[in-house]
Tab-separated table of C-alpha atoms in Angstrom:
chain	number	residue	atom	x	y	z
A	1	MET	CA	0.588	38.341	1.092
A	2	LYS	CA	2.645	35.597	3.633
A	3	ALA	CA	0.942	32.275	4.093
A	4	ARG	CA	2.452	28.829	4.091
A	5	LEU	CA	0.650	26.433	1.635
A	6	GLU	CA	-2.620	24.882	2.424
A	7	ARG	CA	-2.977	21.327	1.101
A	8	THR	CA	-4.385	21.396	-2.141
A	9	THR	CA	-2.100	23.495	-2.712
A	10	MET	CA	0.914	21.460	-2.524
A	11	ALA	CA	-0.560	18.789	-4.279
A	12	LEU	CA	-0.920	21.612	-6.918
A	13	ARG	CA	2.128	22.373	-7.317
A	14	VAL	CA	3.306	18.590	-7.276
A	15	ALA	CA	0.755	17.721	-10.134
A	16	LYS	CA	3.023	20.303	-12.305
A	17	GLU	CA	5.298	18.059	-12.418
A	18	PHE	CA	3.597	15.537	-14.331
A	19	GLN	CA	4.291	15.236	-17.673
A	20	ASP	CA	1.856	14.055	-20.976
A	21	GLY	CA	2.219	10.182	-20.430
A	22	ASP	CA	3.251	9.683	-17.035
A	23	ILE	CA	2.512	6.183	-14.949
A	24	VAL	CA	1.678	7.551	-11.416
A	25	ASN	CA	2.020	6.478	-8.191
A	26	LEU	CA	-0.498	8.545	-5.530
A	27	GLY	CA	0.660	7.536	-1.890
A	28	ILE	CA	-2.049	8.543	0.167
A	29	GLY	CA	-2.523	11.814	2.275
A	30	ILE	CA	-1.643	14.792	-0.267
A	31	PRO	CA	-0.313	13.282	-2.815
A	32	THR	CA	-3.837	11.344	-3.693
A	33	LEU	CA	-5.205	15.381	-4.385
A	34	ALA	CA	-2.649	15.748	-6.273
A	35	SER	CA	-5.012	13.576	-9.376
A	36	ASP	CA	-6.697	16.503	-9.009
A	37	PHE	CA	-4.718	18.935	-10.820
A	38	VAL	CA	-2.968	17.367	-13.481
A	39	PRO	CA	-2.072	20.367	-16.333
A	40	GLU	CA	-4.177	20.714	-19.092
A	41	GLY	CA	-2.466	19.100	-22.365
A	42	ARG	CA	-1.520	17.014	-20.743
A	43	THR	CA	-2.576	12.514	-20.203
A	44	VAL	CA	-1.230	10.726	-17.382
A	45	LEU	CA	-2.509	6.689	-15.938
A	46	PHE	CA	-2.543	6.687	-12.777
A	47	HIS	CA	-0.906	3.280	-10.909
A	48	THR	CA	-2.812	2.103	-8.018
A	49	GLU	CA	-1.240	-1.348	-5.643
A	50	ASN	CA	-4.048	-2.815	-5.391
A	51	GLY	CA	-3.986	-3.176	-9.132
A	52	ALA	CA	-5.434	-1.005	-11.332
A	53	ILE	CA	-3.529	1.711	-14.342
A	54	GLY	CA	-6.151	4.405	-15.749
A	55	PHE	CA	-8.498	4.790	-12.975
A	56	GLY	CA	-10.465	7.659	-13.329
A	57	PRO	CA	-11.482	10.070	-10.970
A	58	LEU	CA	-12.418	9.767	-7.243
A	59	ALA	CA	-16.410	8.790	-7.389
A	60	SER	CA	-18.222	12.158	-6.560
A	61	ASP	CA	-21.314	10.237	-6.326
A	62	PRO	CA	-21.844	7.508	-3.227
A	63	ALA	CA	-24.198	5.637	-5.725
A	64	GLU	CA	-21.249	5.424	-7.752
A	65	TYR	CA	-19.251	4.066	-4.791
A	66	ASP	CA	-18.076	-0.102	-5.883
A	67	ILE	CA	-16.206	-2.556	-3.371
A	68	ASN	CA	-14.422	-3.872	-6.663
A	69	LEU	CA	-13.133	-0.209	-7.547
A	70	ILE	CA	-10.961	1.519	-5.188
A	71	ASN	CA	-7.546	2.517	-4.047
A	72	ALA	CA	-4.591	1.736	-2.564
A	73	GLY	CA	-6.477	4.599	0.513
A	74	GLY	CA	-9.905	2.919	0.119
A	75	GLN	CA	-11.168	5.490	-2.023
A	76	PHE	CA	-13.667	4.708	-4.234
A	77	ILE	CA	-12.488	5.591	-7.748
A	78	THR	CA	-13.954	6.107	-11.202
A	79	LEU	CA	-13.862	3.371	-14.482
A	80	MET	CA	-12.354	5.100	-17.920
A	81	PRO	CA	-11.695	3.558	-20.903
A	82	GLY	CA	-8.627	1.948	-21.217
A	83	ILE	CA	-8.339	0.924	-17.417
A	84	SER	CA	-6.581	-2.759	-16.655
A	85	PHE	CA	-5.904	-4.561	-13.609
A	86	PHE	CA	-3.976	-6.575	-12.542
A	87	ASP	CA	-2.853	-8.869	-9.106
A	88	SER	CA	-0.444	-7.817	-5.953
A	89	ALA	CA	2.518	-9.412	-7.508
A	90	LEU	CA	1.994	-7.931	-10.709
A	91	SER	CA	1.623	-4.448	-9.425
A	92	PHE	CA	5.114	-4.603	-7.613
A	93	ALA	CA	6.868	-5.714	-10.651
A	94	ILE	CA	5.735	-2.856	-12.307
A	95	VAL	CA	6.446	-0.765	-9.212
A	96	ARG	CA	10.010	-2.719	-8.259
A	97	GLY	CA	10.896	-3.240	-12.317
A	98	GLY	CA	10.774	0.592	-12.952
A	99	HIS	CA	7.753	0.924	-15.095
A	100	LEU	CA	6.307	4.303	-12.980
A	101	ASP	CA	7.741	7.742	-14.313
A	102	VAL	CA	6.315	9.230	-11.363
A	103	ALA	CA	5.763	8.238	-7.765
A	104	VAL	CA	3.833	11.089	-5.292
A	105	LEU	CA	4.672	9.990	-1.073
A	106	GLY	CA	4.477	12.162	2.127
A	107	GLY	CA	7.058	11.677	4.324
A	108	LEU	CA	7.910	12.063	7.928
A	109	GLN	CA	11.650	13.093	7.622
A	110	VAL	CA	14.023	13.304	4.490
A	111	SER	CA	17.590	13.909	4.755
A	112	GLU	CA	20.094	16.177	2.623
A	113	ARG	CA	21.241	12.730	0.404
A	114	GLY	CA	17.471	12.033	0.219
A	115	ASP	CA	16.299	9.513	2.339
A	116	LEU	CA	13.105	8.966	3.557
A	117	ALA	CA	11.636	8.656	6.503
A	118	ASN	CA	7.672	7.735	6.614
A	119	TRP	CA	6.196	4.494	7.712
A	120	LEU	CA	6.817	4.554	11.192
A	121	ASN	CA	6.386	6.661	13.601
A	122	PRO	CA	8.552	6.155	16.758
A	123	ARG	CA	6.564	7.308	19.239
A	124	ARG	CA	3.150	4.725	18.103
A	125	GLY	CA	6.427	1.554	17.525
A	126	VAL	CA	4.476	-0.247	15.274
A	127	GLY	CA	3.620	0.877	11.625
A	128	ASN	CA	2.182	0.386	8.210
A	129	VAL	CA	4.887	-0.264	5.834
A	130	GLY	CA	2.650	-0.746	2.629
A	131	GLY	CA	4.082	-0.583	-0.299
A	132	GLY	CA	6.658	2.300	-0.008
A	133	MET	CA	10.014	1.494	0.232
A	134	ASP	CA	8.926	-1.153	-2.544
A	135	ILE	CA	7.530	2.495	-4.400
A	136	ALA	CA	10.790	4.535	-3.101
A	137	VAL	CA	13.601	2.328	-4.900
A	138	GLY	CA	11.392	1.582	-7.754
A	139	ALA	CA	9.707	4.888	-9.323
A	140	LYS	CA	12.284	6.318	-12.137
A	141	ARG	CA	11.337	10.099	-9.854
A	142	LEU	CA	10.119	9.989	-6.433
A	143	ILE	CA	8.590	13.359	-5.044
A	144	VAL	CA	8.128	13.481	-1.680
A	145	VAL	CA	5.205	15.898	-0.160
A	146	MET	CA	4.815	17.013	3.597
A	147	GLU	CA	4.353	19.820	5.724
A	148	HIS	CA	7.921	21.637	5.739
A	149	THR	CA	7.874	21.196	10.141
A	150	THR	CA	6.388	19.284	13.289
A	151	LYS	CA	3.211	19.924	14.712
A	152	GLU	CA	6.432	21.501	17.366
A	153	GLY	CA	7.132	23.370	14.353
A	154	GLU	CA	11.261	21.271	14.047
A	155	PRO	CA	12.933	21.242	11.009
A	156	LYS	CA	11.658	18.164	9.258
A	157	ILE	CA	14.366	17.820	6.406
A	158	LEU	CA	17.202	16.792	8.436
A	159	ARG	CA	21.499	15.862	8.350
A	160	GLU	CA	20.321	12.347	8.749
A	161	CYS	CA	16.752	11.442	9.576
A	162	THR	CA	15.847	10.282	12.927
A	163	TYR	CA	13.257	8.007	12.093
A	164	GLU	CA	13.434	4.535	10.594
A	165	LEU	CA	14.092	4.505	6.549
A	166	THR	CA	11.943	3.918	4.293
A	167	ALA	CA	14.451	3.912	1.629
A	168	LYS	CA	17.841	5.249	1.436
A	169	GLU	CA	18.777	8.121	-1.217
A	170	CYS	CA	15.275	7.622	-3.238
A	171	VAL	CA	14.271	10.941	-3.203
A	172	ASP	CA	14.359	13.669	-6.622
A	173	LEU	CA	11.817	16.360	-5.720
A	174	ILE	CA	10.925	18.050	-2.652
A	175	VAL	CA	7.686	19.930	-2.058
A	176	THR	CA	6.254	21.385	1.029
A	177	ASP	CA	4.090	24.369	2.470
A	178	LEU	CA	7.441	26.414	2.316
A	179	ALA	CA	9.630	25.539	-0.365
A	180	VAL	CA	10.090	23.618	-3.296
A	181	ILE	CA	12.582	21.423	-3.151
A	182	ASP	CA	15.394	19.505	-5.450
A	183	VAL	CA	17.832	16.997	-4.115
A	184	THR	CA	20.569	16.624	-6.012
A	185	LYS	CA	24.626	15.503	-5.320
A	186	ASP	CA	25.732	18.584	-3.956
A	187	GLY	CA	22.612	18.729	-1.804
A	188	LEU	CA	19.742	20.609	-1.338
A	189	VAL	CA	18.840	23.427	-4.104
A	190	LEU	CA	15.980	25.799	-3.150
A	191	LYS	CA	14.139	26.256	-6.160
A	192	GLU	CA	11.257	27.804	-5.319
A	193	ILE	CA	10.069	29.204	-2.167
A	194	ALA	CA	6.402	29.900	-0.442
A	195	PRO	CA	4.949	33.696	-1.148
A	196	GLY	CA	6.230	36.216	1.826
A	197	TYR	CA	9.322	34.295	2.784
A	198	THR	CA	12.585	34.264	2.658
A	199	VAL	CA	15.405	32.683	1.931
A	200	GLU	CA	16.154	32.789	5.782
A	201	GLU	CA	13.145	32.223	7.058
A	202	VAL	CA	13.315	28.484	5.376
A	203	GLN	CA	16.485	27.500	5.429
A	204	ALA	CA	15.726	28.428	9.658
A	205	VAL	CA	13.536	25.573	9.622
A	206	THR	CA	15.201	23.393	7.440
A	207	GLU	CA	18.855	21.640	9.135
A	208	PRO	CA	20.841	20.841	6.530
A	209	LYS	CA	22.133	23.708	4.326
A	210	LEU	CA	20.115	24.929	1.063
A	211	ILE	CA	22.358	25.616	-2.152
A	212	VAL	CA	20.255	29.189	-3.506
A	213	ALA	CA	19.392	28.131	-7.154
A	214	THR	CA	20.500	31.374	-9.132
A	215	ASP	CA	16.958	31.363	-10.753
A	216	ILE	CA	15.574	31.731	-6.962
A	217	ARG	CA	11.141	32.300	-7.697
A	218	GLU	CA	8.304	32.168	-6.044
A	219	ILE	CA	6.719	29.181	-5.962
A	220	GLU	CA	4.586	28.934	-9.395
A	221	LEU	CA	1.986	27.208	-9.651
B	1	MET	CA	-12.785	-25.952	7.312
B	2	LYS	CA	-13.451	-29.021	9.363
B	3	ASP	CA	-9.939	-29.414	8.314
B	4	ILE	CA	-8.497	-26.550	9.972
B	5	ARG	CA	-5.887	-27.395	12.954
B	6	ASP	CA	-5.104	-24.971	15.428
B	7	GLY	CA	-1.327	-23.956	14.366
B	8	ALA	CA	-2.086	-23.695	11.049
B	9	THR	CA	-1.336	-21.087	9.033
B	10	MET	CA	-3.626	-19.502	7.145
B	11	MET	CA	-3.115	-17.407	3.965
B	12	VAL	CA	-6.413	-14.261	3.904
B	13	ALA	CA	-6.634	-12.290	0.974
B	14	SER	CA	-7.236	-8.578	1.871
B	15	PHE	CA	-7.057	-4.726	0.641
B	16	GLY	CA	-8.301	-3.065	3.175
B	17	GLY	CA	-12.321	-3.018	2.732
B	18	PRO	CA	-14.490	-6.079	1.782
B	19	GLY	CA	-13.503	-6.197	-2.048
B	20	GLY	CA	-11.821	-9.913	-2.626
B	21	ALA	CA	-11.619	-10.277	1.242
B	22	PRO	CA	-13.547	-14.195	1.207
B	23	SER	CA	-15.842	-12.822	4.462
B	24	GLN	CA	-18.520	-15.613	4.593
B	25	LEU	CA	-15.633	-17.889	5.200
B	26	LEU	CA	-13.721	-16.321	7.777
B	27	VAL	CA	-17.565	-16.160	9.852
B	28	ALA	CA	-17.106	-19.797	8.994
B	29	LEU	CA	-13.219	-20.057	11.082
B	30	ARG	CA	-14.624	-18.435	13.835
B	31	ASP	CA	-17.007	-20.853	13.864
B	32	GLN	CA	-15.058	-24.225	13.076
B	33	GLY	CA	-12.579	-21.975	16.504
B	34	ALA	CA	-9.256	-23.371	15.212
B	35	LYS	CA	-6.626	-21.604	17.331
B	36	ASN	CA	-2.984	-19.616	17.477
B	37	LEU	CA	-3.716	-19.626	13.613
B	38	THR	CA	-0.470	-17.532	11.810
B	39	ILE	CA	-2.545	-15.218	9.294
B	40	ILE	CA	-0.731	-14.080	6.076
B	41	SER	CA	-2.542	-11.050	5.019
B	42	ASN	CA	-1.959	-7.251	3.566
B	43	SER	CA	-3.538	-6.142	6.500
B	44	VAL	CA	-4.809	-8.175	9.778
B	45	GLY	CA	-7.954	-6.967	10.266
B	46	MET	CA	-10.039	-3.933	10.248
B	47	TYR	CA	-11.062	-1.504	13.224
B	48	GLY	CA	-14.351	-3.345	14.168
B	49	PHE	CA	-17.568	-3.606	13.008
B	50	ASP	CA	-19.045	-0.221	13.991
B	51	PRO	CA	-20.090	0.952	10.745
B	52	GLU	CA	-19.277	4.656	11.015
B	53	PRO	CA	-22.478	7.448	10.958
B	54	GLY	CA	-23.269	8.731	7.527
B	55	VAL	CA	-22.231	7.267	4.400
B	56	PRO	CA	-18.898	5.877	4.094
B	57	LYS	CA	-16.353	7.982	2.253
B	58	THR	CA	-13.735	4.537	0.967
B	59	ALA	CA	-14.443	1.515	1.521
B	60	THR	CA	-12.186	0.458	4.400
B	61	ALA	CA	-14.618	2.473	6.856
B	62	LEU	CA	-17.376	-0.199	5.551
B	63	SER	CA	-18.401	-2.569	8.384
B	64	PHE	CA	-18.015	-6.746	7.316
B	65	PRO	CA	-16.819	-9.447	8.996
B	66	ASN	CA	-12.523	-9.958	8.653
B	67	VAL	CA	-10.317	-10.922	10.628
B	68	THR	CA	-10.013	-9.054	13.899
B	69	MET	CA	-13.396	-11.057	14.429
B	70	LEU	CA	-10.254	-13.987	14.009
B	71	VAL	CA	-8.561	-12.267	17.216
B	72	GLU	CA	-11.268	-10.773	19.031
B	73	ASN	CA	-12.170	-14.672	19.197
B	74	GLY	CA	-8.775	-15.485	20.227
B	75	GLN	CA	-7.296	-17.483	17.047
B	76	VAL	CA	-4.507	-15.231	16.420
B	77	SER	CA	-1.032	-16.328	17.755
B	78	LYS	CA	0.977	-14.547	15.051
B	79	ALA	CA	0.649	-12.159	12.134
B	80	ILE	CA	2.870	-11.607	8.934
B	81	ALA	CA	1.449	-8.407	6.985
B	82	SER	CA	1.709	-5.398	5.518
B	83	PHE	CA	-0.893	-3.126	6.994
B	84	PRO	CA	-0.971	-4.891	10.547
B	85	VAL	CA	-2.190	-2.034	12.026
B	86	SER	CA	-5.175	0.783	12.078
B	87	PRO	CA	-3.787	4.245	10.525
B	88	SER	CA	-5.180	5.889	12.838
B	89	SER	CA	-2.981	4.852	16.432
B	90	SER	CA	-6.437	6.675	17.967
B	91	ARG	CA	-8.516	3.697	16.881
B	92	PRO	CA	-6.219	0.270	16.944
B	93	THR	CA	-7.352	-2.670	15.461
B	94	ALA	CA	-7.982	-5.801	18.205
B	95	PHE	CA	-4.190	-7.443	16.461
B	96	GLU	CA	-2.392	-4.073	17.677
B	97	LYS	CA	-3.477	-4.013	21.084
B	98	LEU	CA	-2.552	-7.915	21.405
B	99	TYR	CA	0.735	-7.812	20.031
B	100	LEU	CA	1.392	-4.039	22.129
B	101	GLU	CA	0.450	-6.489	24.810
B	102	GLY	CA	3.291	-8.915	24.364
B	103	LYS	CA	0.348	-11.867	23.374
B	104	ALA	CA	0.951	-12.048	19.869
B	105	GLU	CA	4.036	-11.969	16.962
B	106	LEU	CA	3.999	-9.633	14.293
B	107	GLU	CA	6.777	-9.806	10.483
B	108	VAL	CA	5.727	-6.296	9.019
B	109	VAL	CA	6.704	-6.673	5.320
B	110	PRO	CA	6.806	-4.908	2.576
B	111	GLN	CA	3.429	-5.245	0.988
B	112	GLY	CA	5.572	-6.134	-3.088
B	113	THR	CA	8.079	-8.258	-1.120
B	114	LEU	CA	5.394	-9.932	0.958
B	115	ALA	CA	3.822	-10.602	-2.759
B	116	GLU	CA	6.685	-11.667	-4.381
B	117	ARG	CA	7.034	-13.663	-1.263
B	118	ILE	CA	3.740	-15.309	-1.912
B	119	ARG	CA	4.536	-15.611	-5.555
B	120	ALA	CA	7.868	-17.684	-5.423
B	121	GLY	CA	6.315	-19.655	-2.255
B	122	GLY	CA	3.732	-20.934	-5.254
B	123	ALA	CA	5.666	-21.303	-7.902
B	124	GLY	CA	8.741	-23.368	-5.703
B	125	ILE	CA	10.635	-20.665	-6.089
B	126	GLY	CA	13.508	-20.782	-3.239
B	127	GLY	CA	13.674	-16.952	-2.257
B	128	PHE	CA	14.621	-13.823	-4.802
B	129	PHE	CA	16.690	-10.569	-4.253
B	130	THR	CA	15.531	-7.202	-4.457
B	131	ARG	CA	16.502	-3.896	-3.672
B	132	THR	CA	12.865	-2.554	-1.482
B	133	GLY	CA	14.357	-2.642	2.476
B	134	VAL	CA	17.698	-1.903	2.107
B	135	GLY	CA	19.265	0.119	4.536
B	136	THR	CA	15.675	0.219	5.961
B	137	ARG	CA	15.403	-2.483	9.472
B	138	MET	CA	13.607	-4.813	6.942
B	139	ALA	CA	17.351	-5.624	5.802
B	140	VAL	CA	18.375	-6.243	9.281
B	141	GLY	CA	19.693	-10.437	9.589
B	142	LYS	CA	19.411	-10.834	5.879
B	143	GLU	CA	21.963	-11.709	3.215
B	144	HIS	CA	23.018	-9.203	0.850
B	145	ARG	CA	24.207	-9.058	-2.520
B	146	VAL	CA	25.393	-6.982	-4.968
B	147	ILE	CA	24.310	-7.551	-8.669
B	148	ASP	CA	25.005	-5.256	-11.290
B	149	GLY	CA	25.839	-2.453	-8.794
B	150	GLU	CA	22.962	-1.905	-6.833
B	151	GLU	CA	22.676	-4.308	-3.507
B	152	TYR	CA	19.950	-6.500	-2.714
B	153	ILE	CA	19.036	-8.607	0.166
B	154	PHE	CA	17.464	-11.753	0.023
B	155	GLU	CA	13.900	-12.572	0.820
B	156	LYS	CA	12.481	-16.332	1.792
B	157	PRO	CA	9.022	-17.586	-0.477
B	158	LEU	CA	6.014	-18.137	2.086
B	159	ARG	CA	3.897	-20.349	1.359
B	160	ALA	CA	0.391	-21.843	4.268
B	161	ASP	CA	-1.859	-24.959	4.943
B	162	PHE	CA	-3.593	-22.986	3.679
B	163	ALA	CA	-5.292	-19.580	1.508
B	164	LEU	CA	-8.612	-18.164	2.227
B	165	ILE	CA	-9.468	-16.521	-1.311
B	166	ARG	CA	-12.553	-14.673	-2.829
B	167	ALA	CA	-12.994	-14.861	-6.102
B	168	LEU	CA	-16.704	-13.273	-8.214
B	169	ARG	CA	-17.449	-16.443	-10.939
B	170	ALA	CA	-15.820	-19.681	-10.667
B	171	ASP	CA	-16.528	-22.751	-13.002
B	172	THR	CA	-16.770	-26.039	-11.372
B	173	TYR	CA	-13.216	-26.847	-12.720
B	174	GLY	CA	-12.117	-23.935	-10.319
B	175	ASN	CA	-10.766	-21.871	-12.514
B	176	LEU	CA	-11.542	-18.363	-11.227
B	177	ILE	CA	-12.422	-15.024	-12.865
B	178	TYR	CA	-12.069	-11.578	-10.119
B	179	ASN	CA	-13.651	-8.636	-10.179
B	180	MET	CA	-11.947	-5.249	-10.747
B	181	THR	CA	-9.716	-4.078	-8.040
B	182	SER	CA	-10.616	-6.581	-6.197
B	183	ARG	CA	-8.132	-9.476	-7.105
B	184	HIS	CA	-4.841	-7.707	-5.264
B	185	PHE	CA	-3.632	-10.412	-3.453
B	186	ASN	CA	-5.971	-14.049	-4.471
B	187	PRO	CA	-4.804	-14.776	-7.901
B	188	ILE	CA	-0.758	-15.086	-5.800
B	189	MET	CA	-2.463	-16.688	-2.334
B	190	ALA	CA	-4.086	-19.343	-4.471
B	191	THR	CA	-0.788	-20.808	-5.656
B	192	ALA	CA	0.655	-20.710	-2.143
B	193	ALA	CA	-1.640	-22.984	0.029
B	194	ASN	CA	-1.783	-26.298	0.031
B	195	VAL	CA	-4.978	-26.445	0.284
B	196	THR	CA	-6.948	-22.709	-1.519
B	197	ILE	CA	-10.700	-22.508	-0.662
B	198	VAL	CA	-12.538	-19.512	-2.711
B	199	GLU	CA	-15.510	-18.174	-1.663
B	200	VAL	CA	-17.569	-16.861	-5.133
B	201	ASP	CA	-20.368	-15.152	-5.852
B	202	GLU	CA	-21.115	-17.808	-8.903
B	203	ILE	CA	-20.509	-21.519	-9.404
B	204	VAL	CA	-20.720	-21.898	-13.919
B	205	GLU	CA	-20.349	-25.405	-15.687
B	206	PRO	CA	-17.233	-25.731	-17.343
B	207	GLY	CA	-17.299	-23.133	-20.527
B	208	GLY	CA	-19.659	-20.232	-18.516
B	209	LEU	CA	-16.155	-18.531	-18.037
B	210	ASP	CA	-14.188	-16.767	-21.185
B	211	SER	CA	-11.177	-19.122	-21.290
B	212	GLU	CA	-9.001	-15.802	-22.339
B	213	ALA	CA	-10.822	-14.433	-19.285
B	214	ILE	CA	-9.652	-16.581	-16.432
B	215	VAL	CA	-6.977	-15.213	-14.672
B	216	THR	CA	-6.948	-18.458	-11.729
B	217	PRO	CA	-7.105	-21.736	-13.719
B	218	GLY	CA	-8.778	-24.304	-11.095
B	219	VAL	CA	-5.332	-26.734	-11.172
B	220	PHE	CA	-4.690	-24.627	-8.071
B	221	VAL	CA	-7.989	-24.593	-6.591
B	222	LYS	CA	-9.381	-27.195	-3.759
B	223	ARG	CA	-12.538	-25.920	-3.284
B	224	ILE	CA	-15.050	-23.431	-4.001
B	225	VAL	CA	-17.768	-22.013	-1.652
B	226	LYS	CA	-20.647	-19.893	-3.467
B	227	ARG	CA	-21.957	-17.059	-0.918
B	228	THR	CA	-25.132	-18.237	0.866
B	229	ARG	CA	-26.660	-14.906	1.358
B	230	GLU	CA	-27.008	-12.229	-1.460
B	231	GLY	CA	-26.032	-8.542	-0.937
B	232	ASP	CA	-24.059	-9.385	2.084
B	233	GLN	CA	-20.765	-7.074	2.188
């Protein structure tokens, strides 16, 4: 069967990257979905910019909703033993100081060298920068998860970003609905590919030349 | 709030939803009417006050008095923020419309840089170098320096005439404790204004707070206002 990955499937693939003991920050959108898919046997503590580490799953019952217990996207979260709370300056000391093991952000464009553009759509002219710039420079490992192409079918992985940058040379791994791509010094390495797709089909919607991994395989979930 | 004059710079704590937002102080500021205000805040108001139908799935969809109210009342001329506009271009905030009409100034600041500039302002630090924003539009016109092989940009401190903040509980010395993720910008804004006014759910006598749990020492707090309507956001 040939189908682009659903949003939840992309999130599932992202979550496979989390290692036991990681402190992880998830951006708004597809990244947030990854919190549901932490692999069995691994404990991950989630950080949120508004000032908490170690919170539980999203609150499912409206009776649990508490305006004083939310993530940076405004979603209601839950308590977990060991949760800690802190102010915004400390929260970003954690971010910039290299204390996040993994961060997952959405993307509008990623360049061949791992530059990220994700905060300003030029058609709107004004945007919310939020904490993305701090996270992009501060996280030890940055994963970008996004659709491989725009709604119009144009590549989002480009030789150079044309939108306003979030940070330069910050992306380590790109997970899309078509592929998993490592950003290396030598260029973009195509490691995994959506079921039913060929390398040529992925290359056709990717502007820079992809280096095909010797052990390229179907996306593993 | 009487001494807030036209042209004042105001820090207003916020993080998307009603948690940790000084909503009753904002109502008082609207009624007081000071104009030409500069707002330093994470976000510059939410979409409006119409609650979404059904049970809101996020705190940001809840209706509560926020900076939008001041914008609609013609009191805001400038904002310094990291989330200045609505997440959705189809539901612009009052500030976004004002800015796009050229009737308000806006300085967009990365959230961590905003927090650290406020912290620096409150701590008497003349600025700091950060890697955040290097190679982006945030770096334009700023001093660059290479430190231990990494490129940094210089960011200046922020201070305000007044900070409007929200805490869970105060004692009469102004010592404050907060409520979970509603802490966010409150403790740092408390340090960075000439006059910090805190809105609290409860005021207790000295000794009524666990001294080890106090986050903001009363030295930073000039005025304490107890919320009046129970159960209100």
